[in-house]
Amino acid sequence: MPIPEDVTGFEIDADVRQELKSLPKTLADDVARNLVMVARLLDTEPEEAYQYSRVALRLASRVAAVREAAGFASYVTQRYSEALTEFRASRRMTGRVDLWPVMADCERGLGRPERALAMAGEPEVKQLDKAGQVEMRLVAAGARGDMEQFDAAVVTLQSAELASNAVHPWSARLRYAYADALIAAGRADEARDWFAKAADADTDGSTNASERLAEIDGLEFVDALDPELAGEEDAASEDEGDREVRAKSKAPAGGVPDEREMFEDEEDVEEYYDEDDLEIDEDYDGEAPKRAASADERDER
């Protein structure tokens, strides 16, 4: 696959570059450039990132960083079997356990939540750092949800990390998952507070907690920059202007009110009446009807 000329390969992390030193220099540079493209496209163009990862994998399958990158590219494109194979290979090469939670989530993706739960109880979990342990809780709660054990999912997420008021990189996702679990368990009244807490902690937009909170409160978000919505607003403004012109054209000259005009509050009319609801006398010629002459006037004539 083509790689932009501005991609040199030196953009990757130093530790990955160090791993690639086991390869001939030209080959190492080619692999590095493909890994840069994987990292660059993983969030925005995952399918393209996956293709670059396969190229890197063909070139250097014995490099742990390459197997890990290929694993994440497969994971985000929901190729869970491939992802699990790559993560296992990387773990065998390095002996690291930091991929344990995402490996368990691959088991969920393959429809095996019971295996994910089994992994949550393995000794490897105790070797994870705090962020990894929180991630493992999220996966385990998700597995409980997959098995429709919704109350158990709620309990799984209850922890010191959830109760803490401190904000960490994983706080928003943990609070959001807890709120979502409460909804599934039929405890929507409690979920609102946790969606609010998730929204407060979500500084980088990793969740849609604000939207979920607004949904509970009966609000609706409108994107002011959406061109389609802007077009609808313009059309509404034009319709309003047309209504004003029509209203003025129907008013008698000189501003003299028509004797048959309905004198009601303008807002009431807009609320209860539509133009099609008002009956119009087709025989009416636009002039006020002449009143009958009084007896005195007849005598004068």
PDB file of C-alpha atoms in Angstrom:
ATOM      1  CA  MET A   1       0.000   0.000   0.000  1.00  0.00           C
ATOM      2  CA  PRO A   2       1.252   3.538  -0.747  1.00  0.00           C
ATOM      3  CA  ILE A   3       2.702   5.527   2.131  1.00  0.00           C
ATOM      4  CA  PRO A   4       2.932   9.346   2.080  1.00  0.00           C
ATOM      5  CA  GLU A   5       6.436  10.654   1.511  1.00  0.00           C
ATOM      6  CA  ASP A   6       6.366  12.689   4.728  1.00  0.00           C
ATOM      7  CA  VAL A   7       6.152   9.463   6.800  1.00  0.00           C
ATOM      8  CA  THR A   8       9.735   8.572   7.739  1.00  0.00           C
ATOM      9  CA  GLY A   9       9.201   5.832  10.332  1.00  0.00           C
ATOM     10  CA  PHE A  10      10.903   7.809  13.069  1.00  0.00           C
ATOM     11  CA  GLU A  11       7.473   8.923  14.325  1.00  0.00           C
ATOM     12  CA  ILE A  12       6.993   5.650  16.230  1.00  0.00           C
ATOM     13  CA  ASP A  13       7.855   5.234  19.909  1.00  0.00           C
ATOM     14  CA  ALA A  14      11.498   4.756  20.797  1.00  0.00           C
ATOM     15  CA  ASP A  15      10.906   1.347  22.365  1.00  0.00           C
ATOM     16  CA  VAL A  16       9.261   0.077  19.166  1.00  0.00           C
ATOM     17  CA  ARG A  17      12.124   1.464  17.129  1.00  0.00           C
ATOM     18  CA  GLN A  18      14.476  -0.405  19.421  1.00  0.00           C
ATOM     19  CA  GLU A  19      12.643  -3.666  18.724  1.00  0.00           C
ATOM     20  CA  LEU A  20      12.986  -3.126  14.996  1.00  0.00           C
ATOM     21  CA  LYS A  21      16.790  -2.933  15.261  1.00  0.00           C
ATOM     22  CA  SER A  22      16.797  -6.718  15.086  1.00  0.00           C
ATOM     23  CA  LEU A  23      15.877  -6.317  11.393  1.00  0.00           C
ATOM     24  CA  PRO A  24      18.037  -5.142   8.484  1.00  0.00           C
ATOM     25  CA  LYS A  25      17.914  -1.349   8.294  1.00  0.00           C
ATOM     26  CA  THR A  26      15.951  -1.071   5.042  1.00  0.00           C
ATOM     27  CA  LEU A  27      13.433  -3.640   6.227  1.00  0.00           C
ATOM     28  CA  ALA A  28      13.169  -1.964   9.627  1.00  0.00           C
ATOM     29  CA  ASP A  29      12.411   1.360   7.947  1.00  0.00           C
ATOM     30  CA  ASP A  30       9.666  -0.182   5.809  1.00  0.00           C
ATOM     31  CA  VAL A  31       8.072  -1.855   8.825  1.00  0.00           C
ATOM     32  CA  ALA A  32       8.307   1.348  10.864  1.00  0.00           C
ATOM     33  CA  ARG A  33       6.570   3.383   8.176  1.00  0.00           C
ATOM     34  CA  ASN A  34       3.728   0.866   8.001  1.00  0.00           C
ATOM     35  CA  LEU A  35       3.365   0.937  11.778  1.00  0.00           C
ATOM     36  CA  VAL A  36       3.162   4.737  11.648  1.00  0.00           C
ATOM     37  CA  MET A  37       0.277   4.434   9.197  1.00  0.00           C
ATOM     38  CA  VAL A  38      -1.476   1.944  11.488  1.00  0.00           C
ATOM     39  CA  ALA A  39      -1.249   4.340  14.416  1.00  0.00           C
ATOM     40  CA  ARG A  40      -2.299   7.305  12.274  1.00  0.00           C
ATOM     41  CA  LEU A  41      -5.417   5.641  10.823  1.00  0.00           C
ATOM     42  CA  LEU A  42      -6.555   3.329  13.607  1.00  0.00           C
ATOM     43  CA  ASP A  43      -9.210   5.689  15.008  1.00  0.00           C
ATOM     44  CA  THR A  44     -10.400   7.315  11.789  1.00  0.00           C
ATOM     45  CA  GLU A  45      -9.904   4.733   9.019  1.00  0.00           C
ATOM     46  CA  PRO A  46      -9.662   1.357  10.789  1.00  0.00           C
ATOM     47  CA  GLU A  47      -9.950  -0.739   7.622  1.00  0.00           C
ATOM     48  CA  GLU A  48      -6.997   1.055   6.046  1.00  0.00           C
ATOM     49  CA  ALA A  49      -5.058   0.709   9.290  1.00  0.00           C
ATOM     50  CA  TYR A  50      -5.778  -3.020   9.186  1.00  0.00           C
ATOM     51  CA  GLN A  51      -4.324  -3.291   5.657  1.00  0.00           C
ATOM     52  CA  TYR A  52      -1.125  -1.522   6.697  1.00  0.00           C
ATOM     53  CA  SER A  53      -0.860  -3.815   9.720  1.00  0.00           C
ATOM     54  CA  ARG A  54      -1.002  -6.876   7.455  1.00  0.00           C
ATOM     55  CA  VAL A  55       1.864  -5.513   5.399  1.00  0.00           C
ATOM     56  CA  ALA A  56       3.941  -4.991   8.544  1.00  0.00           C
ATOM     57  CA  LEU A  57       3.014  -8.474   9.710  1.00  0.00           C
ATOM     58  CA  ARG A  58       4.207 -10.069   6.467  1.00  0.00           C
ATOM     59  CA  LEU A  59       7.490  -8.196   6.740  1.00  0.00           C
ATOM     60  CA  ALA A  60       8.250  -8.798  10.438  1.00  0.00           C
ATOM     61  CA  SER A  61       6.021 -11.391  12.095  1.00  0.00           C
ATOM     62  CA  ARG A  62       8.655 -12.145  14.740  1.00  0.00           C
ATOM     63  CA  VAL A  63       8.604  -8.639  16.205  1.00  0.00           C
ATOM     64  CA  ALA A  64       6.276  -8.348  19.222  1.00  0.00           C
ATOM     65  CA  ALA A  65       5.355  -4.712  18.494  1.00  0.00           C
ATOM     66  CA  VAL A  66       4.232  -5.699  15.015  1.00  0.00           C
ATOM     67  CA  ARG A  67       2.065  -8.527  16.369  1.00  0.00           C
ATOM     68  CA  GLU A  68       0.514  -6.140  18.903  1.00  0.00           C
ATOM     69  CA  ALA A  69      -0.208  -3.489  16.268  1.00  0.00           C
ATOM     70  CA  ALA A  70      -1.774  -6.130  14.029  1.00  0.00           C
ATOM     71  CA  GLY A  71      -3.834  -7.296  16.994  1.00  0.00           C
ATOM     72  CA  PHE A  72      -5.283  -3.851  17.672  1.00  0.00           C
ATOM     73  CA  ALA A  73      -6.025  -3.263  13.988  1.00  0.00           C
ATOM     74  CA  SER A  74      -7.915  -6.573  13.911  1.00  0.00           C
ATOM     75  CA  TYR A  75      -9.659  -5.760  17.187  1.00  0.00           C
ATOM     76  CA  VAL A  76     -11.051  -2.388  16.088  1.00  0.00           C
ATOM     77  CA  THR A  77     -12.330  -3.934  12.849  1.00  0.00           C
ATOM     78  CA  GLN A  78     -14.020  -6.709  14.870  1.00  0.00           C
ATOM     79  CA  ARG A  79     -11.804  -9.503  13.560  1.00  0.00           C
ATOM     80  CA  TYR A  80     -11.667 -10.937  17.056  1.00  0.00           C
ATOM     81  CA  SER A  81     -10.187 -14.316  16.211  1.00  0.00           C
ATOM     82  CA  GLU A  82      -7.251 -12.711  14.378  1.00  0.00           C
ATOM     83  CA  ALA A  83      -6.825 -10.173  17.166  1.00  0.00           C
ATOM     84  CA  LEU A  84      -6.683 -12.870  19.823  1.00  0.00           C
ATOM     85  CA  THR A  85      -4.057 -14.779  17.846  1.00  0.00           C
ATOM     86  CA  GLU A  86      -1.864 -11.681  17.530  1.00  0.00           C
ATOM     87  CA  PHE A  87      -2.223 -10.648  21.169  1.00  0.00           C
ATOM     88  CA  ARG A  88      -1.329 -14.141  22.351  1.00  0.00           C
ATOM     89  CA  ALA A  89       1.737 -14.140  20.112  1.00  0.00           C
ATOM     90  CA  SER A  90       2.865 -10.761  21.439  1.00  0.00           C
ATOM     91  CA  ARG A  91       2.381 -11.916  25.010  1.00  0.00           C
ATOM     92  CA  ARG A  92       4.439 -15.074  24.417  1.00  0.00           C
ATOM     93  CA  MET A  93       7.264 -12.965  22.986  1.00  0.00           C
ATOM     94  CA  THR A  94       7.342 -10.367  25.761  1.00  0.00           C
ATOM     95  CA  GLY A  95       5.847 -12.069  28.813  1.00  0.00           C
ATOM     96  CA  ARG A  96       3.815  -8.891  29.476  1.00  0.00           C
ATOM     97  CA  VAL A  97       0.270  -9.076  30.856  1.00  0.00           C
ATOM     98  CA  ASP A  98      -1.009  -5.628  29.867  1.00  0.00           C
ATOM     99  CA  LEU A  99      -2.952  -7.102  26.923  1.00  0.00           C
ATOM    100  CA  TRP A 100      -4.928  -9.434  29.215  1.00  0.00           C
ATOM    101  CA  PRO A 101      -8.110  -7.297  29.373  1.00  0.00           C
ATOM    102  CA  VAL A 102      -8.321  -6.787  25.608  1.00  0.00           C
ATOM    103  CA  MET A 103      -7.712 -10.507  25.091  1.00  0.00           C
ATOM    104  CA  ALA A 104     -10.656 -11.187  27.402  1.00  0.00           C
ATOM    105  CA  ASP A 105     -12.758  -8.732  25.433  1.00  0.00           C
ATOM    106  CA  CYS A 106     -11.904 -10.640  22.249  1.00  0.00           C
ATOM    107  CA  GLU A 107     -13.449 -13.685  23.912  1.00  0.00           C
ATOM    108  CA  ARG A 108     -16.610 -11.647  24.395  1.00  0.00           C
ATOM    109  CA  GLY A 109     -16.498 -10.616  20.759  1.00  0.00           C
ATOM    110  CA  LEU A 110     -16.322 -14.274  19.784  1.00  0.00           C
ATOM    111  CA  GLY A 111     -19.468 -14.979  21.804  1.00  0.00           C
ATOM    112  CA  ARG A 112     -17.642 -16.603  24.719  1.00  0.00           C
ATOM    113  CA  PRO A 113     -18.378 -14.365  27.725  1.00  0.00           C
ATOM    114  CA  GLU A 114     -17.839 -17.219  30.144  1.00  0.00           C
ATOM    115  CA  ARG A 115     -14.180 -17.389  29.043  1.00  0.00           C
ATOM    116  CA  ALA A 116     -13.826 -13.653  29.605  1.00  0.00           C
ATOM    117  CA  LEU A 117     -15.149 -14.118  33.141  1.00  0.00           C
ATOM    118  CA  ALA A 118     -12.717 -16.963  33.732  1.00  0.00           C
ATOM    119  CA  MET A 119      -9.850 -14.712  32.632  1.00  0.00           C
ATOM    120  CA  ALA A 120     -11.033 -12.057  35.089  1.00  0.00           C
ATOM    121  CA  GLY A 121     -10.266 -14.505  37.894  1.00  0.00           C
ATOM    122  CA  GLU A 122      -6.793 -15.507  36.698  1.00  0.00           C
ATOM    123  CA  PRO A 123      -3.561 -14.521  38.548  1.00  0.00           C
ATOM    124  CA  GLU A 124      -2.540 -12.296  35.615  1.00  0.00           C
ATOM    125  CA  VAL A 125      -5.116  -9.714  36.721  1.00  0.00           C
ATOM    126  CA  LYS A 126      -3.181  -9.043  39.930  1.00  0.00           C
ATOM    127  CA  GLN A 127      -0.135  -8.155  37.846  1.00  0.00           C
ATOM    128  CA  LEU A 128      -1.996  -5.404  36.006  1.00  0.00           C
ATOM    129  CA  ASP A 129      -1.578  -1.758  36.966  1.00  0.00           C
ATOM    130  CA  LYS A 130      -4.564   0.203  38.250  1.00  0.00           C
ATOM    131  CA  ALA A 131      -5.754   1.180  34.777  1.00  0.00           C
ATOM    132  CA  GLY A 132      -5.501  -2.438  33.633  1.00  0.00           C
ATOM    133  CA  GLN A 133      -7.486  -3.690  36.605  1.00  0.00           C
ATOM    134  CA  VAL A 134     -10.242  -1.153  35.927  1.00  0.00           C
ATOM    135  CA  GLU A 135     -10.266  -2.263  32.284  1.00  0.00           C
ATOM    136  CA  MET A 136     -10.625  -5.863  33.431  1.00  0.00           C
ATOM    137  CA  ARG A 137     -13.621  -4.899  35.576  1.00  0.00           C
ATOM    138  CA  LEU A 138     -15.234  -3.259  32.560  1.00  0.00           C
ATOM    139  CA  VAL A 139     -14.731  -6.383  30.466  1.00  0.00           C
ATOM    140  CA  ALA A 140     -16.025  -8.666  33.231  1.00  0.00           C
ATOM    141  CA  ALA A 141     -19.126  -6.491  33.713  1.00  0.00           C
ATOM    142  CA  GLY A 142     -19.695  -6.549  29.975  1.00  0.00           C
ATOM    143  CA  ALA A 143     -19.483 -10.336  30.023  1.00  0.00           C
ATOM    144  CA  ARG A 144     -22.070 -10.445  32.811  1.00  0.00           C
ATOM    145  CA  GLY A 145     -24.311  -8.264  30.683  1.00  0.00           C
ATOM    146  CA  ASP A 146     -23.804 -10.569  27.696  1.00  0.00           C
ATOM    147  CA  MET A 147     -25.106 -13.392  29.868  1.00  0.00           C
ATOM    148  CA  GLU A 148     -28.028 -11.188  31.037  1.00  0.00           C
ATOM    149  CA  GLN A 149     -26.706 -11.205  34.608  1.00  0.00           C
ATOM    150  CA  PHE A 150     -27.437  -7.507  34.966  1.00  0.00           C
ATOM    151  CA  ASP A 151     -27.439  -7.270  38.770  1.00  0.00           C
ATOM    152  CA  ALA A 152     -24.111  -9.100  38.842  1.00  0.00           C
ATOM    153  CA  ALA A 153     -22.729  -6.611  36.310  1.00  0.00           C
ATOM    154  CA  VAL A 154     -23.643  -3.768  38.667  1.00  0.00           C
ATOM    155  CA  VAL A 155     -21.883  -5.485  41.574  1.00  0.00           C
ATOM    156  CA  THR A 156     -18.801  -6.209  39.430  1.00  0.00           C
ATOM    157  CA  LEU A 157     -18.296  -2.494  38.785  1.00  0.00           C
ATOM    158  CA  GLN A 158     -18.713  -1.432  42.410  1.00  0.00           C
ATOM    159  CA  SER A 159     -15.212  -0.677  43.635  1.00  0.00           C
ATOM    160  CA  ALA A 160     -13.028   1.882  45.362  1.00  0.00           C
ATOM    161  CA  GLU A 161     -12.189   3.333  41.928  1.00  0.00           C
ATOM    162  CA  LEU A 162     -15.880   3.897  41.201  1.00  0.00           C
ATOM    163  CA  ALA A 163     -16.529   5.488  44.598  1.00  0.00           C
ATOM    164  CA  SER A 164     -13.554   7.852  44.322  1.00  0.00           C
ATOM    165  CA  ASN A 165     -14.231  11.502  43.457  1.00  0.00           C
ATOM    166  CA  ALA A 166     -10.800  11.797  41.867  1.00  0.00           C
ATOM    167  CA  VAL A 167     -10.747  11.905  38.072  1.00  0.00           C
ATOM    168  CA  HIS A 168      -8.444   9.519  36.221  1.00  0.00           C
ATOM    169  CA  PRO A 169      -8.208   8.654  32.510  1.00  0.00           C
ATOM    170  CA  TRP A 170     -10.539   5.710  33.078  1.00  0.00           C
ATOM    171  CA  SER A 171     -13.045   7.468  35.389  1.00  0.00           C
ATOM    172  CA  ALA A 172     -15.524   8.536  32.690  1.00  0.00           C
ATOM    173  CA  ARG A 173     -15.732   5.075  31.130  1.00  0.00           C
ATOM    174  CA  LEU A 174     -16.101   3.351  34.498  1.00  0.00           C
ATOM    175  CA  ARG A 175     -18.907   5.664  35.631  1.00  0.00           C
ATOM    176  CA  TYR A 176     -20.608   5.400  32.252  1.00  0.00           C
ATOM    177  CA  ALA A 177     -20.473   1.587  32.339  1.00  0.00           C
ATOM    178  CA  TYR A 178     -21.946   1.622  35.844  1.00  0.00           C
ATOM    179  CA  ALA A 179     -24.812   3.892  34.757  1.00  0.00           C
ATOM    180  CA  ASP A 180     -25.454   1.661  31.757  1.00  0.00           C
ATOM    181  CA  ALA A 181     -25.475  -1.428  33.988  1.00  0.00           C
ATOM    182  CA  LEU A 182     -27.982   0.247  36.301  1.00  0.00           C
ATOM    183  CA  ILE A 183     -30.264   0.914  33.320  1.00  0.00           C
ATOM    184  CA  ALA A 184     -30.057  -2.748  32.272  1.00  0.00           C
ATOM    185  CA  ALA A 185     -30.820  -3.810  35.850  1.00  0.00           C
ATOM    186  CA  GLY A 186     -33.970  -1.670  35.903  1.00  0.00           C
ATOM    187  CA  ARG A 187     -32.543   1.016  38.199  1.00  0.00           C
ATOM    188  CA  ALA A 188     -32.873   3.997  35.873  1.00  0.00           C
ATOM    189  CA  ASP A 189     -33.532   6.419  38.746  1.00  0.00           C
ATOM    190  CA  GLU A 190     -29.987   5.790  40.037  1.00  0.00           C
ATOM    191  CA  ALA A 191     -28.439   5.809  36.563  1.00  0.00           C
ATOM    192  CA  ARG A 192     -29.048   9.519  35.970  1.00  0.00           C
ATOM    193  CA  ASP A 193     -26.610  10.596  38.690  1.00  0.00           C
ATOM    194  CA  TRP A 194     -23.914   8.317  37.316  1.00  0.00           C
ATOM    195  CA  PHE A 195     -24.349   9.553  33.772  1.00  0.00           C
ATOM    196  CA  ALA A 196     -23.923  13.066  35.194  1.00  0.00           C
ATOM    197  CA  LYS A 197     -20.737  12.001  37.008  1.00  0.00           C
ATOM    198  CA  ALA A 198     -19.460  10.366  33.823  1.00  0.00           C
ATOM    199  CA  ALA A 199     -20.128  13.537  31.851  1.00  0.00           C
ATOM    200  CA  ASP A 200     -18.228  15.613  34.432  1.00  0.00           C
ATOM    201  CA  ALA A 201     -15.196  13.317  34.114  1.00  0.00           C
ATOM    202  CA  ASP A 202     -15.346  12.983  30.324  1.00  0.00           C
ATOM    203  CA  THR A 203     -12.951  15.722  29.253  1.00  0.00           C
ATOM    204  CA  ASP A 204     -11.961  14.092  25.951  1.00  0.00           C
ATOM    205  CA  GLY A 205     -15.358  12.902  24.710  1.00  0.00           C
ATOM    206  CA  SER A 206     -14.651   9.199  25.192  1.00  0.00           C
ATOM    207  CA  THR A 207     -18.312   8.525  26.041  1.00  0.00           C
ATOM    208  CA  ASN A 208     -21.697   9.948  25.062  1.00  0.00           C
ATOM    209  CA  ALA A 209     -22.637  10.495  28.705  1.00  0.00           C
ATOM    210  CA  SER A 210     -23.939  14.022  28.052  1.00  0.00           C
ATOM    211  CA  GLU A 211     -26.315  12.759  25.377  1.00  0.00           C
ATOM    212  CA  ARG A 212     -27.562   9.931  27.600  1.00  0.00           C
ATOM    213  CA  LEU A 213     -28.127  12.404  30.427  1.00  0.00           C
ATOM    214  CA  ALA A 214     -30.046  14.740  28.125  1.00  0.00           C
ATOM    215  CA  GLU A 215     -32.126  11.806  26.902  1.00  0.00           C
ATOM    216  CA  ILE A 216     -33.135  10.979  30.464  1.00  0.00           C
ATOM    217  CA  ASP A 217     -33.992  14.638  31.104  1.00  0.00           C
ATOM    218  CA  GLY A 218     -36.044  14.815  27.906  1.00  0.00           C
ATOM    219  CA  LEU A 219     -33.706  17.240  26.149  1.00  0.00           C
ATOM    220  CA  GLU A 220     -32.477  17.102  22.574  1.00  0.00           C
ATOM    221  CA  PHE A 221     -29.071  18.186  21.281  1.00  0.00           C
ATOM    222  CA  VAL A 222     -29.018  20.212  18.042  1.00  0.00           C
ATOM    223  CA  ASP A 223     -25.836  20.615  16.042  1.00  0.00           C
ATOM    224  CA  ALA A 224     -25.805  24.279  15.026  1.00  0.00           C
ATOM    225  CA  LEU A 225     -23.189  23.519  12.375  1.00  0.00           C
ATOM    226  CA  ASP A 226     -25.251  20.794  10.673  1.00  0.00           C
ATOM    227  CA  PRO A 227     -25.988  22.146   7.154  1.00  0.00           C
ATOM    228  CA  GLU A 228     -29.211  20.141   6.913  1.00  0.00           C
ATOM    229  CA  LEU A 229     -30.534  21.666  10.140  1.00  0.00           C
ATOM    230  CA  ALA A 230     -29.437  25.113   8.962  1.00  0.00           C
ATOM    231  CA  GLY A 231     -31.413  24.560   5.751  1.00  0.00           C
ATOM    232  CA  GLU A 232     -34.487  23.592   7.747  1.00  0.00           C
ATOM    233  CA  GLU A 233     -34.163  26.732   9.864  1.00  0.00           C
ATOM    234  CA  ASP A 234     -33.852  28.886   6.733  1.00  0.00           C
ATOM    235  CA  ALA A 235     -36.930  27.224   5.252  1.00  0.00           C
ATOM    236  CA  ALA A 236     -38.822  27.827   8.485  1.00  0.00           C
ATOM    237  CA  SER A 237     -37.814  31.496   8.413  1.00  0.00           C
ATOM    238  CA  GLU A 238     -38.971  31.801   4.801  1.00  0.00           C
ATOM    239  CA  ASP A 239     -42.313  30.183   5.662  1.00  0.00           C
ATOM    240  CA  GLU A 240     -42.753  32.614   8.532  1.00  0.00           C
ATOM    241  CA  GLY A 241     -42.012  35.528   6.191  1.00  0.00           C
ATOM    242  CA  ASP A 242     -44.542  34.224   3.666  1.00  0.00           C
ATOM    243  CA  ARG A 243     -47.164  34.010   6.385  1.00  0.00           C
ATOM    244  CA  GLU A 244     -46.521  37.630   7.351  1.00  0.00           C
ATOM    245  CA  VAL A 245     -46.843  38.783   3.716  1.00  0.00           C
ATOM    246  CA  ARG A 246     -50.091  36.864   3.304  1.00  0.00           C
ATOM    247  CA  ALA A 247     -51.442  38.291   6.527  1.00  0.00           C
ATOM    248  CA  LYS A 248     -50.636  41.852   5.414  1.00  0.00           C
ATOM    249  CA  SER A 249     -52.183  41.314   1.975  1.00  0.00           C
ATOM    250  CA  LYS A 250     -55.452  40.220   3.589  1.00  0.00           C
ATOM    251  CA  ALA A 251     -55.660  43.257   5.879  1.00  0.00           C
ATOM    252  CA  PRO A 252     -58.079  46.016   4.696  1.00  0.00           C
ATOM    253  CA  ALA A 253     -56.522  49.190   3.256  1.00  0.00           C
ATOM    254  CA  GLY A 254     -55.788  51.897   5.794  1.00  0.00           C
ATOM    255  CA  GLY A 255     -55.551  49.366   8.587  1.00  0.00           C
ATOM    256  CA  VAL A 256     -59.286  49.437   9.230  1.00  0.00           C
ATOM    257  CA  PRO A 257     -60.217  46.090  10.849  1.00  0.00           C
ATOM    258  CA  ASP A 258     -62.648  43.842   9.041  1.00  0.00           C
ATOM    259  CA  GLU A 259     -65.886  43.538  11.012  1.00  0.00           C
ATOM    260  CA  ARG A 260     -65.649  39.756  10.659  1.00  0.00           C
ATOM    261  CA  GLU A 261     -62.103  39.570  12.050  1.00  0.00           C
ATOM    262  CA  MET A 262     -61.596  37.246  15.044  1.00  0.00           C
ATOM    263  CA  PHE A 263     -60.070  39.234  17.880  1.00  0.00           C
ATOM    264  CA  GLU A 264     -58.062  36.661  19.798  1.00  0.00           C
ATOM    265  CA  ASP A 265     -54.642  36.596  21.377  1.00  0.00           C
ATOM    266  CA  GLU A 266     -52.076  36.005  18.639  1.00  0.00           C
ATOM    267  CA  GLU A 267     -50.360  33.192  20.518  1.00  0.00           C
ATOM    268  CA  ASP A 268     -53.695  31.450  21.099  1.00  0.00           C
ATOM    269  CA  VAL A 269     -54.423  31.581  17.394  1.00  0.00           C
ATOM    270  CA  GLU A 270     -51.036  30.092  16.541  1.00  0.00           C
ATOM    271  CA  GLU A 271     -51.536  27.341  19.087  1.00  0.00           C
ATOM    272  CA  TYR A 272     -55.087  26.267  18.304  1.00  0.00           C
ATOM    273  CA  TYR A 273     -55.611  27.223  14.693  1.00  0.00           C
ATOM    274  CA  ASP A 274     -53.998  26.258  11.448  1.00  0.00           C
ATOM    275  CA  GLU A 275     -54.562  28.133   8.195  1.00  0.00           C
ATOM    276  CA  ASP A 276     -56.497  25.151   6.848  1.00  0.00           C
ATOM    277  CA  ASP A 277     -58.758  25.137   9.925  1.00  0.00           C
ATOM    278  CA  LEU A 278     -60.171  28.637   9.303  1.00  0.00           C
ATOM    279  CA  GLU A 279     -63.339  28.558   7.217  1.00  0.00           C
ATOM    280  CA  ILE A 280     -63.347  31.085   4.351  1.00  0.00           C
ATOM    281  CA  ASP A 281     -66.513  32.470   2.811  1.00  0.00           C
ATOM    282  CA  GLU A 282     -65.933  32.012  -0.930  1.00  0.00           C
ATOM    283  CA  ASP A 283     -68.693  34.590  -1.751  1.00  0.00           C
ATOM    284  CA  TYR A 284     -67.063  37.309   0.343  1.00  0.00           C
ATOM    285  CA  ASP A 285     -65.806  40.071  -1.989  1.00  0.00           C
ATOM    286  CA  GLY A 286     -63.515  41.804   0.481  1.00  0.00           C
ATOM    287  CA  GLU A 287     -65.944  44.642   1.309  1.00  0.00           C
ATOM    288  CA  ALA A 288     -67.741  44.993   4.608  1.00  0.00           C
ATOM    289  CA  PRO A 289     -71.494  44.209   4.254  1.00  0.00           C
ATOM    290  CA  LYS A 290     -73.770  47.252   4.145  1.00  0.00           C
ATOM    291  CA  ARG A 291     -75.978  47.664   7.201  1.00  0.00           C
ATOM    292  CA  ALA A 292     -79.732  48.015   6.794  1.00  0.00           C
ATOM    293  CA  ALA A 293     -81.031  51.605   6.684  1.00  0.00           C
ATOM    294  CA  SER A 294     -82.874  52.797   9.792  1.00  0.00           C
ATOM    295  CA  ALA A 295     -86.523  54.008   9.693  1.00  0.00           C
ATOM    296  CA  ASP A 296     -85.432  57.676  10.049  1.00  0.00           C
ATOM    297  CA  GLU A 297     -83.130  57.376   7.074  1.00  0.00           C
ATOM    298  CA  ARG A 298     -85.934  55.891   4.949  1.00  0.00           C
ATOM    299  CA  ASP A 299     -88.201  58.807   5.885  1.00  0.00           C
ATOM    300  CA  GLU A 300     -85.535  61.338   4.908  1.00  0.00           C
ATOM    301  CA  ARG A 301     -85.237  59.717   1.494  1.00  0.00           C
TER     302      ARG A 301
END
